[in-house]
Coordinates of N, CA and C in Angstrom, one line a residue:
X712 N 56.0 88.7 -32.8 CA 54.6 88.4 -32.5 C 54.3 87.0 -33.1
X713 N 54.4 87.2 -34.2 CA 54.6 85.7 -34.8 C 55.1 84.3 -34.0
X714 N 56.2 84.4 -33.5 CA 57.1 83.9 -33.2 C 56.3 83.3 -31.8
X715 N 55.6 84.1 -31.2 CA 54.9 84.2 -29.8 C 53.5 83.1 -30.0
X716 N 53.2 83.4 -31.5 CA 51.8 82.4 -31.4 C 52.0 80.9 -32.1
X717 N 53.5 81.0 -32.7 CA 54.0 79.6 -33.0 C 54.2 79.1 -31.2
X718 N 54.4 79.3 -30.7 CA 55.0 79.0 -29.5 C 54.0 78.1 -28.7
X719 N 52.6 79.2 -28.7 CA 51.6 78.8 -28.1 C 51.0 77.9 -28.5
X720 N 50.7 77.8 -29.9 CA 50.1 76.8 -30.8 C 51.0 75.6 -30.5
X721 N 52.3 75.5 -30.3 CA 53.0 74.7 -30.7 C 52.5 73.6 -28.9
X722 N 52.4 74.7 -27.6 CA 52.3 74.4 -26.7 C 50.7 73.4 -26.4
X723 N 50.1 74.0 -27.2 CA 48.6 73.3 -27.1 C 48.3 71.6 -27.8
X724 N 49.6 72.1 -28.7 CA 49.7 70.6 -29.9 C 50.2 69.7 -28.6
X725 N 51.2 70.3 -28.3 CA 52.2 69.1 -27.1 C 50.4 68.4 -26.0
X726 N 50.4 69.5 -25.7 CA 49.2 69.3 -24.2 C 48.3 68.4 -25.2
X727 N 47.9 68.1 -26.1 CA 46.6 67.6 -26.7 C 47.2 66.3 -26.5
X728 N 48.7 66.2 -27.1 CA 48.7 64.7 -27.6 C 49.3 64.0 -26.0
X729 N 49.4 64.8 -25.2 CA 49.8 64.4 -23.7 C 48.1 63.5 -23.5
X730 N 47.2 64.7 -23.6 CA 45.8 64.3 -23.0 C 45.5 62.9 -23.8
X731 N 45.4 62.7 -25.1 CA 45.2 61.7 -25.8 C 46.2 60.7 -25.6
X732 N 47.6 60.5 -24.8 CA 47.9 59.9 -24.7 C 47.7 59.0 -23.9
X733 N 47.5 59.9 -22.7 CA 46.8 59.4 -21.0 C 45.8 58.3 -21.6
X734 N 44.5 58.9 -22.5 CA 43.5 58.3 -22.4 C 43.6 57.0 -22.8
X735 N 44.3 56.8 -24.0 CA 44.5 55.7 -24.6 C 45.1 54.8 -23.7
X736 N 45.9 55.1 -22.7 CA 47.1 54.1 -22.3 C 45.9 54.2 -20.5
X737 N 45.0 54.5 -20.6 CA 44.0 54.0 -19.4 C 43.5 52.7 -19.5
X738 N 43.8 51.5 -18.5 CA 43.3 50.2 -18.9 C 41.5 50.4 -18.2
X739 N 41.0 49.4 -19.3 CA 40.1 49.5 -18.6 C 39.6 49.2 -17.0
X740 N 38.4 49.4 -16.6 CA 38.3 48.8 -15.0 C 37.2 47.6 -15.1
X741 N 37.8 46.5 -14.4 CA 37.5 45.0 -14.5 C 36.2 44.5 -14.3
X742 N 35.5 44.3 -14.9 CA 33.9 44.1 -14.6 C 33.6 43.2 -13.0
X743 N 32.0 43.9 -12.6 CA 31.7 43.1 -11.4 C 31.7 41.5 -11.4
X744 N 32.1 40.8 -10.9 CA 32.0 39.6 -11.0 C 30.4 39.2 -10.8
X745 N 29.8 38.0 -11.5 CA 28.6 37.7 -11.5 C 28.1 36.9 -10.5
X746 N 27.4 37.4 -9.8 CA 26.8 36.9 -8.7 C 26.3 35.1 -8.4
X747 N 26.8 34.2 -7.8 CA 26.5 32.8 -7.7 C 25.5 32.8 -6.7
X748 N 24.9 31.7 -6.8 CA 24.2 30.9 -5.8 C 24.6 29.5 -5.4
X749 N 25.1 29.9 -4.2 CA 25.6 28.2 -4.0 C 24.4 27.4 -3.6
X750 N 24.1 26.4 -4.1 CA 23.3 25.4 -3.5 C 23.4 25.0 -2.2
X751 N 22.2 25.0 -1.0 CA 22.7 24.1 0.0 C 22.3 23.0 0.0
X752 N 23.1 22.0 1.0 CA 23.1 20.5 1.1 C 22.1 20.5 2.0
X753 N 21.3 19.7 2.1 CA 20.6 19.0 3.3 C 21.9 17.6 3.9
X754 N 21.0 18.2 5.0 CA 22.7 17.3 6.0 C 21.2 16.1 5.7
X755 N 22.3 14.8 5.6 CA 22.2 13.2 5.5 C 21.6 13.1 7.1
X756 N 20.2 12.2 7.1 CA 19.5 12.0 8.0 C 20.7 10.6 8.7
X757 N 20.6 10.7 9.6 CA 21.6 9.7 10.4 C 20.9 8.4 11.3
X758 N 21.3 7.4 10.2 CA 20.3 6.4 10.6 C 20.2 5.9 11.7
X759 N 18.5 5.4 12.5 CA 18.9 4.7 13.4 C 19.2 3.5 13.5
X760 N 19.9 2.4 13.9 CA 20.0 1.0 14.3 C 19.8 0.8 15.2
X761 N 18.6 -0.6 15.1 CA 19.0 -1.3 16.5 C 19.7 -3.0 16.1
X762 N 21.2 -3.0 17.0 CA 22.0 -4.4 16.1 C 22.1 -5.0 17.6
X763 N 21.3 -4.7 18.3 CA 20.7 -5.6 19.7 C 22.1 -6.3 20.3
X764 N 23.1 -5.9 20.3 CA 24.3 -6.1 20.6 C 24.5 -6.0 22.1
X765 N 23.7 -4.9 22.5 CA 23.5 -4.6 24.1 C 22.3 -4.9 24.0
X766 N 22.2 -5.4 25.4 CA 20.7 -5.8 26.2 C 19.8 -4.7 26.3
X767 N 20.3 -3.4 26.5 CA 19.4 -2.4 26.6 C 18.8 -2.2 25.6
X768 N 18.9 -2.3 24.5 CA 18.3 -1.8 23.2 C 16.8 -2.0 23.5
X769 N 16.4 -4.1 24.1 CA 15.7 -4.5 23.9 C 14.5 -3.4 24.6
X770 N 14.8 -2.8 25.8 CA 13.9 -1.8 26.1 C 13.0 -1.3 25.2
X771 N 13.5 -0.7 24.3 CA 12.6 -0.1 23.2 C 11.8 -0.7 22.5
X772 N 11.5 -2.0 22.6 CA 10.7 -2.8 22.0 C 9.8 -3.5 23.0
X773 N 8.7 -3.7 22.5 CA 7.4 -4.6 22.7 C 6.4 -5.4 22.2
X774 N 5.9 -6.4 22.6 CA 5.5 -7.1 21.9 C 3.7 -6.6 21.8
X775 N 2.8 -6.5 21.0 CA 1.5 -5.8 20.5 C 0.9 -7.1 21.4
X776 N -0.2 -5.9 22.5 CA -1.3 -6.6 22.5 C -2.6 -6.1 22.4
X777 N -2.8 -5.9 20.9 CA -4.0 -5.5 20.6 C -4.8 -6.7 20.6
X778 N -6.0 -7.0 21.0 CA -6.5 -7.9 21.0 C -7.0 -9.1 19.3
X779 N -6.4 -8.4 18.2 CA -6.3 -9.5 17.0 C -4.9 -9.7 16.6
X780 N -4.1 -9.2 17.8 CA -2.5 -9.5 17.5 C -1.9 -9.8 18.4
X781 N -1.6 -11.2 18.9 CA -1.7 -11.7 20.2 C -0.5 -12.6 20.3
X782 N 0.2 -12.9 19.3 CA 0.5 -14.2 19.3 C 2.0 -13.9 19.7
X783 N 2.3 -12.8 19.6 CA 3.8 -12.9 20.0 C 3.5 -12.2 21.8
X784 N 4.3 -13.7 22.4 CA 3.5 -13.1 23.9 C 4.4 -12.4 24.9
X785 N 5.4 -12.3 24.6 CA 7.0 -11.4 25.1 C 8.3 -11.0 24.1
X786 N 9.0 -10.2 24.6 CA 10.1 -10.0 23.9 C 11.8 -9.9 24.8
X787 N 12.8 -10.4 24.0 CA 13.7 -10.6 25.4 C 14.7 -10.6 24.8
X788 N 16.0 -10.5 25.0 CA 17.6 -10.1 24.7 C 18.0 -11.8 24.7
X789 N 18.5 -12.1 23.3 CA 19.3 -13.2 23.0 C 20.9 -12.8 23.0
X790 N 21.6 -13.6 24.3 CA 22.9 -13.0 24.2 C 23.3 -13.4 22.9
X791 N 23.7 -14.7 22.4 CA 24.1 -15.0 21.4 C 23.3 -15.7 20.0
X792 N 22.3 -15.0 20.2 CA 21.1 -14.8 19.2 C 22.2 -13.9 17.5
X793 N 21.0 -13.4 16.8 CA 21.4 -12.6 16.2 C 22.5 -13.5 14.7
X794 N 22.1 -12.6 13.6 CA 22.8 -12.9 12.6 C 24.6 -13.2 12.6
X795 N 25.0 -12.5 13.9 CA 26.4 -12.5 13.6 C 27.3 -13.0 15.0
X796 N 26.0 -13.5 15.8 CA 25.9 -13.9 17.1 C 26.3 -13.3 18.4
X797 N 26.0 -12.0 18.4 CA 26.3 -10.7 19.2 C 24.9 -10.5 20.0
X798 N 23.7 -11.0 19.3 CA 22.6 -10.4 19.8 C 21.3 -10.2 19.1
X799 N 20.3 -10.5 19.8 CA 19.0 -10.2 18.9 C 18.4 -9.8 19.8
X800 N 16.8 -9.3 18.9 CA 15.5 -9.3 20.0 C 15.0 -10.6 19.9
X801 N 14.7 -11.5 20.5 CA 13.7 -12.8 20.5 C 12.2 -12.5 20.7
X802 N 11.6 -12.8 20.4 CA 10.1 -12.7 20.9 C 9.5 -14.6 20.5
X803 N 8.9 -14.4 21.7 CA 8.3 -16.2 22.4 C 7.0 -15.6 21.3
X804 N 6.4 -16.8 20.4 CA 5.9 -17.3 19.7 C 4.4 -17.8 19.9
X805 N 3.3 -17.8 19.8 CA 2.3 -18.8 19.6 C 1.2 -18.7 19.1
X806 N 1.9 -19.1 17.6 CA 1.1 -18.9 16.6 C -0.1 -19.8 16.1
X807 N -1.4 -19.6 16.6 CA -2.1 -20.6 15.9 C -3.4 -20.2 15.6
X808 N -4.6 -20.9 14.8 CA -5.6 -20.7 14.6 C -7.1 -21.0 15.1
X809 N -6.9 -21.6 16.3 CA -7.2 -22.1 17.8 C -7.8 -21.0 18.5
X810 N -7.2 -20.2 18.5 CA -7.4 -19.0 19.7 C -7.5 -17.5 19.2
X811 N -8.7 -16.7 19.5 CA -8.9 -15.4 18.6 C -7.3 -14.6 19.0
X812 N -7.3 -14.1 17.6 CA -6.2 -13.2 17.8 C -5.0 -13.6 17.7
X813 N -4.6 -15.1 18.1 CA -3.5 -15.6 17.7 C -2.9 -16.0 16.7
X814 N -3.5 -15.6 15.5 CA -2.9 -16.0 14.4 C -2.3 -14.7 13.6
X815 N -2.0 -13.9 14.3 CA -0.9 -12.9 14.3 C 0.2 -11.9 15.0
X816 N 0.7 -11.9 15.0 CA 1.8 -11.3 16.5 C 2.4 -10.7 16.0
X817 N 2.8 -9.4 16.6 CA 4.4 -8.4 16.5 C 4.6 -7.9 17.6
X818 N 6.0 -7.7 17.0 CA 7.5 -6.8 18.0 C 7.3 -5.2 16.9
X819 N 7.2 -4.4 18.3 CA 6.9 -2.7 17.8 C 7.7 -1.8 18.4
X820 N 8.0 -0.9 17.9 CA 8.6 0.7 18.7 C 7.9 1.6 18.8
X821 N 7.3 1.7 20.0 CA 6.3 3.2 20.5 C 7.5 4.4 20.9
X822 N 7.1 5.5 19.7 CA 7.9 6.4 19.5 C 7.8 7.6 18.5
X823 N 7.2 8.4 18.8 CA 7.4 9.8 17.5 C 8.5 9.8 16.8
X824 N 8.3 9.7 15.5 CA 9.2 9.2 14.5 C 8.9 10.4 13.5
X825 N 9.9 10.9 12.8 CA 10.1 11.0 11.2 C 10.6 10.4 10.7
X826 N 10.0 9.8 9.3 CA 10.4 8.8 8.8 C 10.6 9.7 7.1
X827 N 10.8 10.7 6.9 CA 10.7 11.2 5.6 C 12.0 10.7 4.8
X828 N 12.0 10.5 4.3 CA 13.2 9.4 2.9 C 13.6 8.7 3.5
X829 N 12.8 7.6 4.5 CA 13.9 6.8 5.3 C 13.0 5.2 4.5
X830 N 13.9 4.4 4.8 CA 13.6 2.7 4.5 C 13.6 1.8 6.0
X831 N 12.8 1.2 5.8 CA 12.8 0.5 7.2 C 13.3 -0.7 7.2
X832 N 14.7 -1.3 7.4 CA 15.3 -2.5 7.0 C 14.7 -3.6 8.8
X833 N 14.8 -4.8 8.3 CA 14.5 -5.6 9.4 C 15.1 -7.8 9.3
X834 N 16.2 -7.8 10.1 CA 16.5 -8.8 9.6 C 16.0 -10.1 10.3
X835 N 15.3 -11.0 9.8 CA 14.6 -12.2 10.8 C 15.1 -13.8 10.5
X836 N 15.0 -14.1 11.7 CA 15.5 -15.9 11.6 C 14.2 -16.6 11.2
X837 N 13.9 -17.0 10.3 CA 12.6 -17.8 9.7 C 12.5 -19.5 10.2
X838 N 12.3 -19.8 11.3 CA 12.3 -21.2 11.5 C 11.4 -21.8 10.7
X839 N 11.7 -23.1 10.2 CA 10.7 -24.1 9.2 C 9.6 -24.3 9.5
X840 N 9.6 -24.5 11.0 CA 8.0 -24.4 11.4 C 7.1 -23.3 10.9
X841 N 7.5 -22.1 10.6 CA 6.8 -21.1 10.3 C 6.8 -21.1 8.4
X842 N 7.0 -22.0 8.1 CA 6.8 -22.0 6.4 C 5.6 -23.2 7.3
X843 N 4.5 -23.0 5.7 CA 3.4 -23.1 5.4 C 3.2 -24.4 4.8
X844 N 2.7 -25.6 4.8 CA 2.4 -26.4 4.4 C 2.3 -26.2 2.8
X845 N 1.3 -25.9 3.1 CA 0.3 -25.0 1.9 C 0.8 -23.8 1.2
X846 N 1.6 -24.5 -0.4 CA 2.1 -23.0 -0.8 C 1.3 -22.0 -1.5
X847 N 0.0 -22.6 -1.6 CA -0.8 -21.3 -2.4 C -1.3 -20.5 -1.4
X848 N -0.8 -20.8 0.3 CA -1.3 -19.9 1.2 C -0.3 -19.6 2.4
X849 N 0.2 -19.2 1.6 CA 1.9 -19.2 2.7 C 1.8 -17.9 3.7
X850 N 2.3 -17.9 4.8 CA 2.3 -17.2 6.0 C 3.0 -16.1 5.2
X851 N 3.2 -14.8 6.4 CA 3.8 -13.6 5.9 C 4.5 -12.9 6.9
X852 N 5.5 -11.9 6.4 CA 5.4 -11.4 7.7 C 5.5 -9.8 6.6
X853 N 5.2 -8.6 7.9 CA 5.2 -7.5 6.7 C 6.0 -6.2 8.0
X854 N 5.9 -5.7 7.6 CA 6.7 -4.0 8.2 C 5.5 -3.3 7.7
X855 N 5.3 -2.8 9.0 CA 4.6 -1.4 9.2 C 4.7 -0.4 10.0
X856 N 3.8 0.8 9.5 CA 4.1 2.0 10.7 C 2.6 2.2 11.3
X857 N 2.7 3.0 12.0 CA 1.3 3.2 12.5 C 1.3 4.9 13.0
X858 N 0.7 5.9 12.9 CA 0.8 7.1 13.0 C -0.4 8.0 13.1
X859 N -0.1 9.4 13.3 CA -1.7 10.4 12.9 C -1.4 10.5 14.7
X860 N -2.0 12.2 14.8 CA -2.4 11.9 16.4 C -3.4 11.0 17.0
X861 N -4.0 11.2 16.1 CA -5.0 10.2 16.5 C -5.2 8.6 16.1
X862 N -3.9 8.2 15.8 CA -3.4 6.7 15.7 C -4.5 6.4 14.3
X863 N -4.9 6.8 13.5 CA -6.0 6.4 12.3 C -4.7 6.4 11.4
X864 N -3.6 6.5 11.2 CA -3.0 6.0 10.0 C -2.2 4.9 10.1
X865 N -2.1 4.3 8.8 CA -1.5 2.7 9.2 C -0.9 2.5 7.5
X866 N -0.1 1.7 7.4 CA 0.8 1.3 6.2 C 1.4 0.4 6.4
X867 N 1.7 -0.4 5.7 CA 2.1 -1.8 5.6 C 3.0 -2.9 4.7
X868 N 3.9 -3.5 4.6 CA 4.1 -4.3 3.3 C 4.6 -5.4 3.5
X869 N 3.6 -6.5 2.9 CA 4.2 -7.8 3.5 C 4.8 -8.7 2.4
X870 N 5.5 -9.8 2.9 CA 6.4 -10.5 2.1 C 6.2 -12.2 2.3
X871 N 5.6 -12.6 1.6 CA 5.4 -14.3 1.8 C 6.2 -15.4 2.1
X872 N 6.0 -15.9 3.1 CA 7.3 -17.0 3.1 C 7.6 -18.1 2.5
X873 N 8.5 -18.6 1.6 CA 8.2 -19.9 1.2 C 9.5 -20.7 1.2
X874 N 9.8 -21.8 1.5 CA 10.3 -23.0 1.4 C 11.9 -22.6 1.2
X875 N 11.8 -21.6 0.4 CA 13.5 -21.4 0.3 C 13.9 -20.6 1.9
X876 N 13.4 -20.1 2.2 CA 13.8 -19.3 3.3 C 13.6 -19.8 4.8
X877 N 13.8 -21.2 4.6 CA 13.3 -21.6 6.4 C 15.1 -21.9 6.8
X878 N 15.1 -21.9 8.2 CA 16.0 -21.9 8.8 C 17.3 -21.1 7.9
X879 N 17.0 -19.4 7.7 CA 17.7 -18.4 7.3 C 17.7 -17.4 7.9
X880 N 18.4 -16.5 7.9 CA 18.4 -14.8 8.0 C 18.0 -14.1 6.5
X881 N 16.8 -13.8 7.1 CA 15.9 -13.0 5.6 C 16.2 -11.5 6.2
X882 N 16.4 -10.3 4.6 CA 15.8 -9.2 5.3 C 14.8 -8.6 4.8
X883 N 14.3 -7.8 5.4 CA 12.2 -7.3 5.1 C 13.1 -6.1 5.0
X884 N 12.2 -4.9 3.7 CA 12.6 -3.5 3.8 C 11.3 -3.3 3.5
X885 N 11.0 -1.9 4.0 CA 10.1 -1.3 3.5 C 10.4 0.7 3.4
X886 N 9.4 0.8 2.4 CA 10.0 2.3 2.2 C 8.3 3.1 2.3
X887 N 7.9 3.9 3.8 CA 6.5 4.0 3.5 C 6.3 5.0 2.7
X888 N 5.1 5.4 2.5 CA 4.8 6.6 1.2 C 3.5 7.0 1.6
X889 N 3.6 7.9 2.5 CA 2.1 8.5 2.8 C 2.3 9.7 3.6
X890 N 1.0 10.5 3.5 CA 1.1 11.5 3.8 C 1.2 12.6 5.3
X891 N 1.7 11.3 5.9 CA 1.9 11.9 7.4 C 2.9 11.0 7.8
X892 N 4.1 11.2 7.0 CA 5.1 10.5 7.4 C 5.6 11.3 8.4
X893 N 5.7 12.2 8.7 CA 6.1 13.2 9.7 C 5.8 13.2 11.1
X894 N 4.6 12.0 10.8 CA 3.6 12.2 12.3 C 3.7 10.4 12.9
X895 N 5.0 9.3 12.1 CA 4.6 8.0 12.7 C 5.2 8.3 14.4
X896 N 4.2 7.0 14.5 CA 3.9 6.6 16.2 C 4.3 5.4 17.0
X897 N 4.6 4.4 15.8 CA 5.2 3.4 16.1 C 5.5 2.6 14.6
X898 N 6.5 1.5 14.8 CA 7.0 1.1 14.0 C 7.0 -0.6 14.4
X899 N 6.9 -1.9 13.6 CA 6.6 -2.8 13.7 C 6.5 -3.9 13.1
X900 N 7.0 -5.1 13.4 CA 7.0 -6.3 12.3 C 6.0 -6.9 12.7
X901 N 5.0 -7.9 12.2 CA 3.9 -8.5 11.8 C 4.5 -10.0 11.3
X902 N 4.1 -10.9 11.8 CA 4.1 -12.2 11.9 C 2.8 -13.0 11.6
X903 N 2.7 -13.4 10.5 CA 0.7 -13.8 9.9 C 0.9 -15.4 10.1
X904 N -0.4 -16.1 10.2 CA -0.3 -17.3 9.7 C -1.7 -17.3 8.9
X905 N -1.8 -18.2 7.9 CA -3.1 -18.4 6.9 C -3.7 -19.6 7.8
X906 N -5.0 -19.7 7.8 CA -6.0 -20.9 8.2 C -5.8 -22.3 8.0
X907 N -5.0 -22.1 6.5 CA -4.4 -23.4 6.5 C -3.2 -24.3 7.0
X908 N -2.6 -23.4 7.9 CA -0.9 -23.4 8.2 C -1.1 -24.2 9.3
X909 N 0.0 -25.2 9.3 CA -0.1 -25.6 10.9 C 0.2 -24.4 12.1
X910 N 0.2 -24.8 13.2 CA 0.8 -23.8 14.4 C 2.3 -23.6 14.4
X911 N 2.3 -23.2 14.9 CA 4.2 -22.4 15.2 C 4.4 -22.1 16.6
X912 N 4.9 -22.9 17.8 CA 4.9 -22.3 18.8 C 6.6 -22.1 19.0
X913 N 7.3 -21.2 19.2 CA 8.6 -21.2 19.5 C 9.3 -20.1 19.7
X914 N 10.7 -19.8 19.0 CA 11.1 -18.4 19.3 C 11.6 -18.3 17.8
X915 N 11.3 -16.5 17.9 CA 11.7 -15.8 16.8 C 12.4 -14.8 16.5
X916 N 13.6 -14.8 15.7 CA 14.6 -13.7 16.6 C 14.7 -12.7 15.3
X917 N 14.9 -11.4 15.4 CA 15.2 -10.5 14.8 C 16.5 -9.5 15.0
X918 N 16.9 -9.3 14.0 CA 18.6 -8.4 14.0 C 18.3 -7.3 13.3
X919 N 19.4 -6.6 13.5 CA 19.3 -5.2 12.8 C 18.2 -4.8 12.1
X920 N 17.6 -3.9 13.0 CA 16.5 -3.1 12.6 C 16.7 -1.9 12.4
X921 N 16.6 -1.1 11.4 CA 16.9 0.0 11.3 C 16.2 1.0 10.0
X922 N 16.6 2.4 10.4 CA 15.5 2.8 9.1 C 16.6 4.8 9.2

């Protein structure tokens, strides 16, 4: 009898240290991995150019005739125009203080635009005639947009010409900042003369326009 409960006892000792063996020698199970958030990119707006290289481009362009912005009286494809000699827009010239409205002219793009983080680069041939006698009242030219359904927004930035920059390739940038960038309607360079300037009748060529 004895002998019978050494046996069993002896059997239960085995099975315990079997169970506590298992347990111990169980690895643990690997935690969930922590959840990421990947950031998305916004895809890179893809800029437009116009590098007036083809004749067609000039299509998209015209010359303003609102009636106090008169002076630029056409616009035309210069085959060998252009900063790198491939091509420009030209627009015929007649700038003066003689005639209402003439003492300012632009070349524009009628077009629904977003312009949100964009810069509006614009590169122009400044002929000497178009510097200013008078440097406390120097001519300008500026970049603007014009927008709103109902054409009431307007923005602007102009840049003065002076003496260092005649007979060069200047570039104009502009970066607008207002609250209907979403809604421009055209896009446009501005050609000023001041009261005191002589006239300017000629041609004026612009390259790479883009934004």
């Amino acid at each position: 009898m004895k002998r019978a409960m050494i046996l069993v006892l002896t059997f239960f000792v085995v099975l315990a240290g079997v169970s506590m063996f298992g347990c111990a020698s169980k690895a643990p199970a690997d935690p969930e991995p922590a959840a990421t958030n990947t950031p998305t990119t916004e895809p890179t707006p893809v800029p437009t150019v116009y590098d007036f290289s083809a004749a067609g481009q000039v299509s998209d362009w015209g010359n303003d005739t609102y009636e106090t912005t008169l002076a630029i009286t056409a616009v035309s494809h210069a085959d060998s125009g252009g900063e790198a000699g491939d091509g420009a827009l030209r627009a015929t010239a007649d700038l003066n203080n003689t005639t209402p409205g003439y003492n300012q002219g632009a070349v524009m793009r009628t077009a629904a635009m977003d312009l949100t983080g964009r810069t509006i680069s614009v590169k122009m041939y400044i002929p000497a005639g178009l510097i200013s006698a008078d440097a406390d009242n120097p001519n300008e030219v500026a970049l603007y947009i014009q927008g709103k359904s109902d054409w009431s927004g307007w923005s602007d930035e102009g840049t003065n010409l002076d003496s260092a920059m005649a007979d060069s390739w200047q570039t104009f940038t502009f970066t607008p900042d207002v609250d209907w960038i979403g809604e421009v309607q055209r896009i446009g360079v501005q050609v000023r003369i001041k009261e005191t300037s002589a006239d300017y009748t000629g041609d004026i060529d612009f390259d790479e326009i883009k934004w």
